[in-house]
Amino acid sequence: MADNPTTPRRSFHRARYQRYTGGPDPLAPPVDLREALREIGDDVMAGTSPQHALREFLRRGSKDMRGLDKLREQINRRRQELLRSRNLDGTFQEIRELLDRAVLEERKQLARDLDDDARFAEMQIGNLPASTAQAVDELSNYEWRSAQAREDFEKIKDLLGRELLDQRFAGMKQAMEGATEADRQRITDMLTDLNKLLDAHNRGEDTTEQFREFMDKHGDFFPENPRNTEELIDSLAQRSAAAQQFYNSLTPEQRAELDQLSQQAFGSPELMSQLAQMDSALRQARPGLGWDESSEFSGGQGMGLGEGAAALRDIGELDALSEQLSQQYSGAQLDDIDLDALMRQLGEEAVVDARRLAELDKALRDEGFFDRSADGEFRLSPKAMRQLGQSIFKDVAEQMSGRGGERQTRNSGRLGEPTGASREWQFGDTDPWDVTRTVSNSVLRTLSEATDPASAIRGIAESGVRIDVRDVEVADTESRTQAAVVLLVDTSFSMEMEGRWTPMKRTAIALNHLVSTRFRSDELHLIAFGRHARTIDIAELTGLQPRWEQGTNLHHALLLAQRHLRRFPNAQPVVLVVTDGEPTAHLDPSGEPFFFYPPHPQTIALTVRELDHVSRLGAQVTFFRLGDDPGLANFMDQIARRIGGRVVAPDLDGLGAAVVGDYLKSRSRRRA
């Protein structure tokens, strides 16, 4: 059949797909605050302040996102690749090192001085400009207190002078190292005489005798050993023109910085004045050497005009990016990072990482994950604690998933609280029906068994749903039996020394999350005990920093635990003890802690007495023994037999699962 000429012919367009380059990817997933908060929480639990933990996370990044340190490392590596063979980089580096060393020595001296002028000097030293040239210029008239700092700063002036001379006189940098004032005066005299010689030559005068006198007096500065004025000019003009070509390749900002540094050469602008006069005379004598063009650096690797200018622009841009990524200056923000410059230097992936870091930093602050306590300290907010607890509890639950029966917390009971899940009805169940699921099951079963689905649908519409026992589902519930739970955690310094500090905190956070979200009728109380004991909330425990504190005062902790248990006389008492050491401290009659190691008999006796009191309250006591201390193992085994308690010896990775699992078992026993 022929095509109808009036029918429009379909046209097909072939699509091509490539990486999105129109700015931030609109389809990119949002930043994962949970992972960030998890890592920040780990640092906080290890004893780092929340603000410092946030900075450290941004610096190190995550497994899927480079941090500021990694980006800065790549920036600095690229800078080194650009300047590896450029001698000027070495000079700038030497100047920066000398400046940093001088400032450090001066700060040490100022810290030892107690007068007001020293405090003012500290402020001046602490607010130096980021630019090396500006910092050197600002310190040129500074009254140094440290002799070592003054010596290092004078070396900067000496280095600048030698570098400038080396650009024009071969070997001058090494020859003038450690030069005295007399040596510098010889340089000044040589330049003065040289400029007189060049001026006479440019005026057309016969300089034979003047040249001979000049060489007799200053010939050691010219290893090339020129034979006449023309050869002297040829040698000097080539190096001088190369120096000018290098200068021409700099950006205006870089030329200004070099000019500013040059004024400090040998501590006087006179050197630059003499060199400028010499360059002018040499240019007049040899105008065809390309003074207005770029040339090779005097180092091992040269650059033409375009390459040199581009490289120097890159160096300035890389230095700025390195400072922005360091975030070490006052008022630093991630928004300061020049993303366009980062794109040019490291490519699109680096920009994506930097943008995600900025978005993550902003989101963490804007979402209210940090707040300030009454005493003004920066801390994790309740919202952050809930997120952190959820993350940690998820890990604990995954560890428990392989344990048969330990996570089964379902209970059929008339007074149960719905969990949000449902299950098939079983004989003897008294839980309420899940009506929606039951009716749905009936409809689906009727349709699946019918030979004519259309007729079945009409039948349901006319006569309603017929429910079979197979369709019934009941709402899953939890028992409302209340418990007064006390978690006693050891905060003595041995917990930190043996790497048990963070696992202990993670355990407390996981249990607190479970109780506060799943078993809200239970009353959880946290007690931290070292040389003395105190009640503590979960946020404070999370940020608690380890202290050099000897003593395991379980006696005091049990006294506080009994107060909590007596507040809820109708609740089932549950006591969970996490420790890595025998009791080595107790409260004496005055209320002061008494410490003695090895454990004093009185300490053991008082601790056992309070454990007996806890047992008489009907408490179920479980000890979680950390480490392999035989004395602790013997003590706990005897106590467990005495009061009918339990001893669990988990590894650190399984501590959270052991504590949470024991708590859930206690609920199962209460329901039974």
XYZ file of C-alpha atoms in Angstrom:
672
model
C 0.000 0.000 0.000
C 1.416 3.338 -1.057
C 1.892 6.121 1.455
C -0.818 8.739 1.489
C 0.860 11.966 0.405
C -1.461 13.953 2.663
C -0.420 11.995 5.772
C 2.332 13.817 7.703
C 5.463 11.751 7.914
C 6.714 11.012 11.412
C 10.149 12.299 12.228
C 12.354 10.648 14.818
C 15.050 12.565 16.716
C 18.006 10.800 18.185
C 18.715 11.942 21.746
C 22.194 12.264 23.195
C 22.863 12.302 26.922
C 25.834 13.772 28.709
C 26.807 15.141 32.113
C 24.719 18.111 33.269
C 26.817 21.301 33.155
C 24.275 24.064 33.770
C 25.183 24.588 37.418
C 24.101 22.464 40.407
C 22.512 19.213 39.247
C 18.757 19.602 39.867
C 18.383 15.820 40.115
C 21.255 15.327 42.562
C 20.217 13.685 45.841
C 20.039 15.954 48.889
C 22.944 15.975 51.311
C 22.855 13.088 53.759
C 22.625 14.740 57.161
C 22.380 11.391 58.929
C 25.851 10.285 57.914
C 27.313 13.659 58.833
C 25.556 13.723 62.190
C 26.685 10.171 62.858
C 30.369 11.031 62.338
C 30.050 14.286 64.268
C 28.363 12.364 67.081
C 31.221 9.850 67.165
C 33.712 12.696 67.634
C 31.569 14.303 70.330
C 31.308 10.998 72.179
C 35.097 10.679 71.982
C 35.402 13.979 73.857
C 35.492 16.587 71.078
C 33.334 19.704 71.303
C 30.399 19.757 68.830
C 31.727 22.855 67.063
C 35.178 21.316 66.617
C 33.593 18.005 65.565
C 31.649 19.820 62.821
C 34.818 21.523 61.565
C 36.714 18.240 61.587
C 33.980 16.492 59.597
C 34.049 19.233 56.975
C 37.837 18.949 56.845
C 37.996 15.173 56.373
C 34.752 14.684 54.400
C 33.173 11.257 54.019
C 33.642 8.151 51.912
C 31.605 9.681 49.074
C 32.704 13.300 49.436
C 36.135 14.863 49.607
C 36.680 17.157 52.564
C 38.403 20.521 52.738
C 41.767 18.957 53.605
C 41.679 16.672 50.567
C 40.733 19.531 48.261
C 43.436 21.725 49.757
C 45.969 18.911 49.390
C 45.162 18.710 45.683
C 45.420 22.502 45.374
C 48.840 22.529 47.031
C 50.012 19.586 44.921
C 49.008 21.412 41.760
C 50.824 24.520 42.949
C 53.977 22.511 43.575
C 53.721 20.961 40.135
C 53.564 24.451 38.606
C 56.501 25.784 40.616
C 58.657 22.739 41.160
C 61.425 24.011 38.903
C 60.927 27.760 39.421
C 63.559 29.344 41.599
C 61.265 32.195 42.617
C 59.019 29.724 44.421
C 61.943 28.696 46.565
C 62.614 32.308 47.492
C 59.013 32.985 48.460
C 58.985 29.786 50.483
C 62.166 30.737 52.308
C 60.723 34.174 53.078
C 57.492 32.662 54.403
C 59.383 30.159 56.564
C 61.623 32.878 57.986
C 58.604 35.074 58.669
C 56.701 32.257 60.384
C 59.758 31.360 62.451
C 60.272 34.972 63.518
C 56.612 35.384 64.480
C 56.653 32.118 66.471
C 59.776 33.089 68.420
C 58.316 36.528 69.118
C 55.070 35.015 70.381
C 57.031 32.791 72.763
C 58.847 35.805 74.127
C 55.647 37.866 74.445
C 53.971 35.026 76.335
C 56.755 35.259 78.939
C 56.507 39.062 79.211
C 53.738 40.348 81.482
C 53.618 44.071 80.671
C 50.798 45.807 78.793
C 53.001 46.563 75.797
C 53.479 42.825 75.342
C 49.705 42.350 75.094
C 49.484 45.086 72.482
C 52.337 43.481 70.563
C 50.527 40.125 70.704
C 47.502 41.737 69.060
C 49.708 43.225 66.347
C 51.446 39.900 65.710
C 48.137 38.040 65.696
C 46.528 40.284 63.069
C 49.185 40.267 60.377
C 47.928 40.322 56.770
C 47.742 37.038 54.888
C 49.996 38.464 52.172
C 53.677 37.780 52.842
C 54.719 41.130 51.388
C 52.236 43.083 53.485
C 53.240 41.189 56.612
C 56.956 41.873 56.003
C 56.212 45.539 55.345
C 54.105 45.865 58.502
C 56.881 44.335 60.621
C 59.665 46.433 59.093
C 59.490 48.961 61.970
C 58.396 46.508 64.659
C 60.436 46.505 67.871
C 61.387 42.859 68.257
C 61.761 41.539 71.799
C 63.170 38.158 70.832
C 66.744 38.256 69.586
C 66.148 35.088 67.545
C 63.026 36.582 65.954
C 64.925 39.760 65.071
C 67.705 37.686 63.499
C 65.246 35.639 61.408
C 63.467 38.759 60.204
C 66.773 40.371 59.202
C 67.479 37.248 57.148
C 64.371 38.062 55.088
C 65.810 41.407 54.083
C 69.139 39.756 53.329
C 67.447 37.034 51.246
C 65.440 39.576 49.243
C 68.555 41.549 48.454
C 70.483 38.464 47.399
C 67.595 37.248 45.221
C 67.266 40.555 43.401
C 71.015 40.697 42.835
C 71.099 37.076 41.672
C 68.624 37.876 38.908
C 71.191 40.277 37.432
C 74.558 39.010 38.683
C 75.360 35.300 38.327
C 76.016 33.482 41.597
C 75.281 36.513 43.746
C 72.667 34.749 45.904
C 75.162 32.209 47.173
C 78.088 34.616 47.305
C 76.213 37.107 49.490
C 74.843 34.554 51.963
C 75.754 35.671 55.459
C 76.956 39.020 54.162
C 78.027 41.666 56.645
C 77.178 45.335 56.561
C 80.567 45.935 54.947
C 79.704 43.431 52.194
C 76.406 45.184 51.522
C 78.200 48.505 51.377
C 80.529 47.026 48.758
C 77.456 46.102 46.680
C 76.140 49.629 46.968
C 79.503 51.053 45.958
C 79.732 48.646 43.019
C 76.268 49.609 41.741
C 77.080 53.295 42.101
C 80.285 52.920 40.079
C 78.573 50.655 37.535
C 75.823 53.203 36.897
C 78.451 55.903 36.367
C 80.197 53.642 33.856
C 76.959 52.871 31.997
C 75.924 56.520 31.879
C 79.317 57.475 30.438
C 79.009 54.736 27.810
C 75.504 55.844 26.826
C 76.737 59.431 26.437
C 79.290 58.135 23.928
C 82.349 58.712 26.053
C 85.477 56.548 25.913
C 85.196 54.283 28.962
C 88.351 52.180 28.525
C 90.177 53.608 31.506
C 86.994 53.848 33.589
C 86.207 50.171 32.800
C 89.716 49.096 33.851
C 89.442 50.953 37.144
C 85.966 49.492 37.681
C 87.156 45.912 37.141
C 90.204 46.409 39.331
C 87.917 47.518 42.119
C 84.857 45.255 41.596
C 86.035 42.452 39.287
C 85.215 39.712 41.823
C 81.493 40.389 41.234
C 81.825 39.344 37.576
C 83.000 35.733 37.180
C 82.419 36.026 33.404
C 85.509 38.284 33.360
C 84.433 40.691 30.605
C 87.271 42.303 28.634
C 85.660 45.662 27.930
C 82.578 47.718 28.580
C 80.671 46.205 25.660
C 81.131 42.656 26.951
C 80.177 43.801 30.426
C 76.998 45.372 29.060
C 76.191 42.269 26.993
C 76.441 40.031 30.061
C 74.464 42.326 32.321
C 71.812 43.275 29.757
C 70.807 39.681 29.028
C 70.149 38.941 32.694
C 68.537 42.298 33.276
C 66.241 41.857 30.277
C 65.307 38.364 31.505
C 64.427 39.827 34.919
C 62.249 42.479 33.247
C 60.568 39.889 31.054
C 59.760 37.849 34.131
C 58.363 40.966 35.800
C 56.221 41.647 32.745
C 54.668 38.188 33.058
C 53.303 38.951 36.530
C 49.770 40.182 37.129
C 49.376 43.755 38.433
C 48.649 42.397 41.924
C 51.736 40.182 41.852
C 53.936 43.020 40.604
C 52.684 45.178 43.447
C 53.550 42.450 45.965
C 57.020 41.959 44.477
C 57.597 45.721 44.480
C 56.559 45.885 48.116
C 58.865 43.038 49.091
C 61.724 44.527 47.098
C 61.638 47.708 49.156
C 62.767 45.647 52.153
C 65.875 44.302 50.373
C 68.841 44.763 52.702
C 66.557 46.913 54.875
C 66.644 49.878 52.508
C 64.940 50.916 49.244
C 68.323 52.161 47.990
C 69.121 48.797 46.358
C 65.989 48.903 44.203
C 66.764 52.464 43.209
C 70.260 51.488 42.087
C 68.996 48.401 40.206
C 66.268 50.404 38.495
C 68.858 52.937 37.333
C 71.101 50.112 36.061
C 68.183 48.440 34.208
C 67.312 51.723 32.544
C 70.883 52.288 31.391
C 71.228 48.706 30.097
C 67.937 48.984 28.224
C 69.174 52.136 26.564
C 72.406 50.379 25.609
C 70.722 47.192 24.336
C 67.143 48.071 23.306
C 66.687 44.994 21.093
C 66.675 42.322 23.805
C 62.858 42.172 24.083
C 62.498 44.174 27.253
C 58.725 44.383 26.822
C 58.324 40.646 26.271
C 58.315 37.713 28.669
C 61.266 35.403 29.002
C 62.433 32.314 30.840
C 62.808 32.238 34.589
C 66.327 31.872 35.808
C 65.604 28.449 37.234
C 65.811 25.098 35.543
C 62.474 25.285 33.707
C 61.618 28.337 31.660
C 58.257 29.733 30.574
C 57.288 31.923 27.659
C 55.043 34.971 27.930
C 51.712 33.170 27.766
C 52.732 30.154 29.794
C 54.463 32.233 32.425
C 51.565 34.641 32.841
C 49.093 31.757 33.014
C 51.229 29.884 35.533
C 51.587 32.931 37.757
C 47.883 33.636 37.581
C 47.298 30.012 38.582
C 49.721 30.372 41.484
C 47.873 33.391 42.839
C 44.533 31.665 42.382
C 45.788 28.473 44.009
C 47.148 30.412 46.980
C 43.772 32.111 47.438
C 41.939 28.790 47.179
C 44.295 27.175 49.661
C 43.564 29.914 52.188
C 39.813 29.691 51.546
C 39.855 25.914 52.013
C 41.926 26.185 55.191
C 39.099 28.144 56.889
C 41.698 29.345 59.406
C 41.141 33.079 59.081
C 38.730 35.152 61.140
C 35.121 34.963 59.983
C 35.829 32.096 57.561
C 32.814 30.537 55.829
C 32.481 27.849 53.195
C 30.686 30.376 50.993
C 34.060 32.131 50.677
C 35.354 29.388 48.376
C 35.593 30.632 44.793
C 33.844 27.822 42.931
C 34.750 29.223 39.507
C 38.425 29.208 40.450
C 38.069 25.716 41.900
C 36.501 24.569 38.626
C 39.449 25.940 36.654
C 42.033 24.343 38.897
C 40.565 20.969 39.919
C 37.543 20.401 37.694
C 33.839 19.839 38.155
C 34.013 17.012 40.698
C 35.889 19.214 43.151
C 33.213 21.905 42.750
C 30.496 19.331 43.465
C 32.279 18.274 46.669
C 32.829 21.868 47.807
C 29.210 22.781 47.111
C 27.964 19.715 49.005
C 30.170 20.607 51.975
C 28.725 24.126 52.047
C 25.163 22.821 51.724
C 25.756 20.283 54.465
C 27.252 22.884 56.815
C 24.307 25.217 56.212
C 21.734 22.445 56.592
C 23.203 21.217 59.881
C 23.007 24.730 61.316
C 19.649 25.715 59.806
C 17.947 22.442 60.769
C 18.616 23.107 64.438
C 21.088 20.313 65.141
C 23.182 22.610 67.340
C 22.211 24.967 70.147
C 23.787 26.649 73.145
C 23.383 25.530 76.722
C 22.574 27.871 79.613
C 26.289 28.396 80.217
C 26.827 29.356 76.563
C 28.481 26.126 75.406
C 27.867 24.870 71.859
C 26.199 21.425 72.006
C 24.083 18.928 70.103
C 20.409 19.865 70.209
C 17.614 17.457 71.285
C 16.788 17.037 67.606
C 20.352 15.993 66.874
C 20.310 13.608 69.825
C 17.167 11.924 68.458
C 18.771 11.510 65.038
C 21.994 10.231 66.591
C 20.084 7.831 68.825
C 18.144 6.491 65.846
C 21.355 5.888 63.899
C 23.128 4.157 66.780
C 20.097 2.065 67.674
C 19.868 0.936 64.048
C 23.426 -0.412 64.319
C 22.590 -2.153 67.577
C 19.443 -3.688 66.069
C 21.444 -5.027 63.127
C 23.878 -6.661 65.554
C 20.959 -8.245 67.385
C 19.227 -9.484 64.236
C 21.156 -12.755 64.294
C 20.202 -13.576 67.858
C 17.232 -15.928 67.953
C 14.369 -14.579 70.049
C 16.211 -11.637 71.576
C 14.469 -9.047 69.467
C 10.991 -10.604 69.805
C 9.136 -8.069 71.971
C 5.585 -8.785 70.864
C 3.053 -9.555 73.575
C -0.674 -10.315 73.333
C -2.471 -8.369 76.016
C -5.711 -6.574 76.555
C -3.902 -3.522 77.864
C -1.377 -3.443 75.032
C -0.229 -0.378 73.054
C -0.410 -0.704 69.226
C 2.981 -0.928 67.530
C 1.635 0.010 64.079
C 2.105 -3.522 62.709
C -0.408 -6.346 62.300
C -0.266 -10.148 62.185
C -2.454 -13.167 61.491
C -4.917 -14.063 64.201
C -4.029 -17.113 66.255
C -6.178 -19.143 68.609
C -6.282 -17.436 72.015
C -5.400 -13.942 70.737
C -7.237 -11.114 72.513
C -5.652 -8.238 70.633
C -8.042 -5.950 68.697
C -8.707 -6.669 65.042
C -7.028 -4.657 62.309
C -10.307 -4.019 60.449
C -8.787 -2.499 57.330
C -6.386 -5.381 56.744
C -9.069 -7.959 57.586
C -11.588 -6.570 55.069
C -8.889 -6.203 52.423
C -7.842 -9.816 52.921
C -11.464 -10.951 52.539
C -11.961 -9.052 49.271
C -8.714 -10.325 47.792
C -9.482 -13.901 48.831
C -13.020 -13.746 47.365
C -11.721 -12.473 44.019
C -8.881 -14.991 43.864
C -11.227 -17.936 44.516
C -14.007 -16.797 42.139
C -14.282 -18.313 38.634
C -15.953 -15.115 37.387
C -14.308 -12.069 38.996
C -16.922 -9.701 37.552
C -19.745 -11.651 39.198
C -17.793 -11.762 42.446
C -17.430 -7.970 42.446
C -21.187 -7.551 41.870
C -21.852 -9.989 44.708
C -19.645 -8.020 47.093
C -21.405 -4.785 46.112
C -24.869 -6.289 46.636
C -24.431 -8.499 49.726
C -21.220 -7.187 51.293
C -17.984 -8.851 52.338
C -17.981 -12.318 53.846
C -15.121 -12.678 56.340
C -13.466 -16.007 56.910
C -11.252 -16.828 59.890
C -8.322 -16.933 57.455
C -8.817 -13.224 56.715
C -8.540 -11.952 60.260
C -5.479 -9.891 61.255
C -4.999 -8.369 64.705
C -3.113 -5.230 65.719
C 0.260 -5.995 67.227
C 0.649 -4.520 70.717
C 3.223 -4.080 73.445
C 2.567 -4.614 77.108
C 2.121 -1.507 79.223
C 3.954 -2.975 82.200
C 6.114 -0.134 83.562
C 9.724 -0.480 84.585
C 12.096 1.797 86.456
C 15.380 1.281 84.621
C 18.725 2.533 85.911
C 21.811 2.408 83.690
C 25.041 2.865 85.664
C 28.048 3.623 83.446
C 31.674 3.679 84.554
C 33.389 6.989 83.659
C 36.742 6.359 85.339
C 39.819 7.110 83.239
C 40.487 3.432 82.576
C 37.435 3.431 80.286
C 39.170 5.996 78.082
C 42.584 4.338 78.289
C 41.235 0.988 77.125
C 39.088 2.408 74.302
C 35.776 1.774 76.095
C 34.666 5.389 76.395
C 32.815 5.738 73.098
C 31.206 2.235 73.131
C 29.856 3.034 76.608
C 28.265 6.242 75.328
C 26.849 4.568 72.232
C 25.243 1.958 74.479
C 23.596 4.610 76.663
C 22.335 6.508 73.613
C 20.875 3.362 72.029
C 19.053 2.362 75.219
C 17.795 5.906 75.757
C 16.466 6.000 72.185
C 14.682 2.672 72.585
C 13.016 3.658 75.854
C 12.066 7.179 74.732
C 10.556 6.084 71.412
C 9.254 2.526 71.951
C 8.688 2.028 75.686
C 7.713 5.483 76.870
C 6.014 4.191 79.993
C 9.385 3.023 81.321
C 11.473 5.451 83.366
C 15.149 5.426 82.380
C 17.701 7.025 84.691
C 21.397 7.458 83.807
C 24.124 7.518 86.462
C 27.808 8.117 85.711
C 30.312 6.982 88.325
C 34.046 7.548 88.660
C 35.544 8.630 91.993
C 32.052 9.839 92.793
C 28.686 9.307 91.075
C 26.099 11.703 89.657
C 22.909 11.594 87.678
C 23.364 12.770 84.109
C 21.120 13.336 81.103
C 21.866 11.757 77.748
C 22.994 15.006 76.085
C 25.493 15.721 78.857
C 26.776 12.151 78.800
C 27.229 12.334 75.017
C 29.479 15.383 75.305
C 31.234 14.288 78.505
C 35.003 14.479 78.151
C 37.258 11.942 79.868
C 39.115 13.148 82.939
C 42.111 11.783 84.773
C 40.023 10.425 87.621
C 40.966 7.306 89.554
C 38.265 5.430 91.387
C 35.227 3.268 90.628
C 32.583 4.378 93.133
C 29.847 1.826 92.512
C 28.728 2.343 96.134
C 27.709 5.948 95.454
C 26.085 5.004 92.128
C 23.900 2.369 93.834
C 22.753 4.903 96.436
C 21.569 7.215 93.636
C 19.985 4.285 91.805
C 17.870 3.405 94.843
C 16.490 6.944 94.974
C 15.197 6.538 91.432
C 13.746 3.085 92.071
C 11.881 4.271 95.179
C 10.224 7.072 93.179
C 8.346 4.393 91.200
C 7.246 1.787 93.754
C 4.743 0.195 91.348
C 7.274 -0.236 88.524
C 9.508 -3.227 87.965
C 13.054 -2.197 89.007
C 15.842 -2.965 86.506
C 19.500 -2.144 87.188
C 22.150 -2.362 84.426
C 25.807 -1.816 85.388
C 28.548 -1.225 82.784
C 32.056 -1.187 84.268
C 35.628 -2.338 83.680
C 36.952 -2.300 87.224
C 36.370 -3.502 90.760
C 34.902 -1.044 93.277
C 37.815 1.063 94.499
C 35.944 4.003 96.038
C 33.008 4.679 98.368
C 31.388 7.587 100.162
C 32.537 8.060 103.738
C 30.132 9.375 106.430
C 31.092 12.978 105.607
C 29.933 12.520 102.013
C 33.457 12.663 100.581
C 34.738 9.908 98.275
C 37.335 7.528 99.693
C 39.695 5.877 97.169
C 42.125 3.038 97.698
C 43.711 0.489 95.373
C 43.687 -2.480 95.586
C 40.037 -2.419 96.695
C 39.710 -1.694 100.410
C 37.639 -4.224 102.424
C 35.386 -1.405 103.626
C 34.715 -0.334 100.018
C 33.752 -3.891 99.071
C 31.555 -4.285 102.166
C 29.645 -1.045 101.575
C 29.166 -1.824 97.878
C 27.846 -5.312 98.646
C 25.472 -3.862 101.253
C 23.933 -1.499 98.705
C 23.637 -4.317 96.171
C 21.720 -6.272 98.813
C 19.412 -3.263 99.280
C 18.821 -3.082 95.523
C 18.038 -6.794 95.457
C 15.514 -6.416 98.288
C 13.697 -3.847 96.185
C 13.092 -6.665 93.731
C 15.486 -5.286 91.133
C 16.790 -7.434 88.341
C 20.544 -6.632 88.259
C 22.757 -7.327 85.259
C 26.501 -6.604 85.221
C 28.239 -5.947 81.902
C 31.875 -6.714 82.545
C 34.388 -5.100 80.196
C 37.934 -6.406 79.953
C 39.610 -9.493 81.422
C 40.422 -8.321 84.946
C 40.291 -11.548 87.029
C 39.552 -9.592 90.213
C 36.533 -7.945 88.602
C 35.321 -11.266 87.172
C 35.552 -12.948 90.601
C 33.759 -10.075 92.338
C 30.897 -10.005 89.849
C 30.427 -13.778 89.818
C 30.119 -13.845 93.607
C 27.737 -10.895 93.678
C 25.571 -12.382 90.935
C 25.196 -15.602 92.935
C 24.453 -13.624 96.087
C 21.653 -11.451 94.696
C 20.450 -13.624 91.811
C 21.837 -11.289 89.172
C 23.442 -11.919 85.822
C 26.929 -11.259 84.438
C 27.505 -10.593 80.744
C 31.015 -10.202 79.311
C 30.516 -8.740 75.819
C 33.225 -7.491 73.497
C 33.215 -3.744 72.868
C 31.462 -4.012 69.518
C 28.688 -6.049 71.096
C 28.203 -3.973 74.257
C 25.212 -2.038 72.925
C 23.491 -5.159 71.651
C 24.092 -6.917 74.987
C 22.606 -4.106 77.100
C 19.629 -3.470 74.828
C 19.000 -7.198 74.467
C 19.046 -7.676 78.234
C 16.575 -4.815 78.653
C 14.226 -6.372 76.102
C 14.520 -9.751 77.856
C 13.555 -8.119 81.114
C 10.393 -6.827 79.462
C 9.616 -10.318 78.178
C 10.023 -11.739 81.677
C 7.778 -9.013 83.119
C 5.069 -9.852 80.577
C 5.407 -13.524 81.423
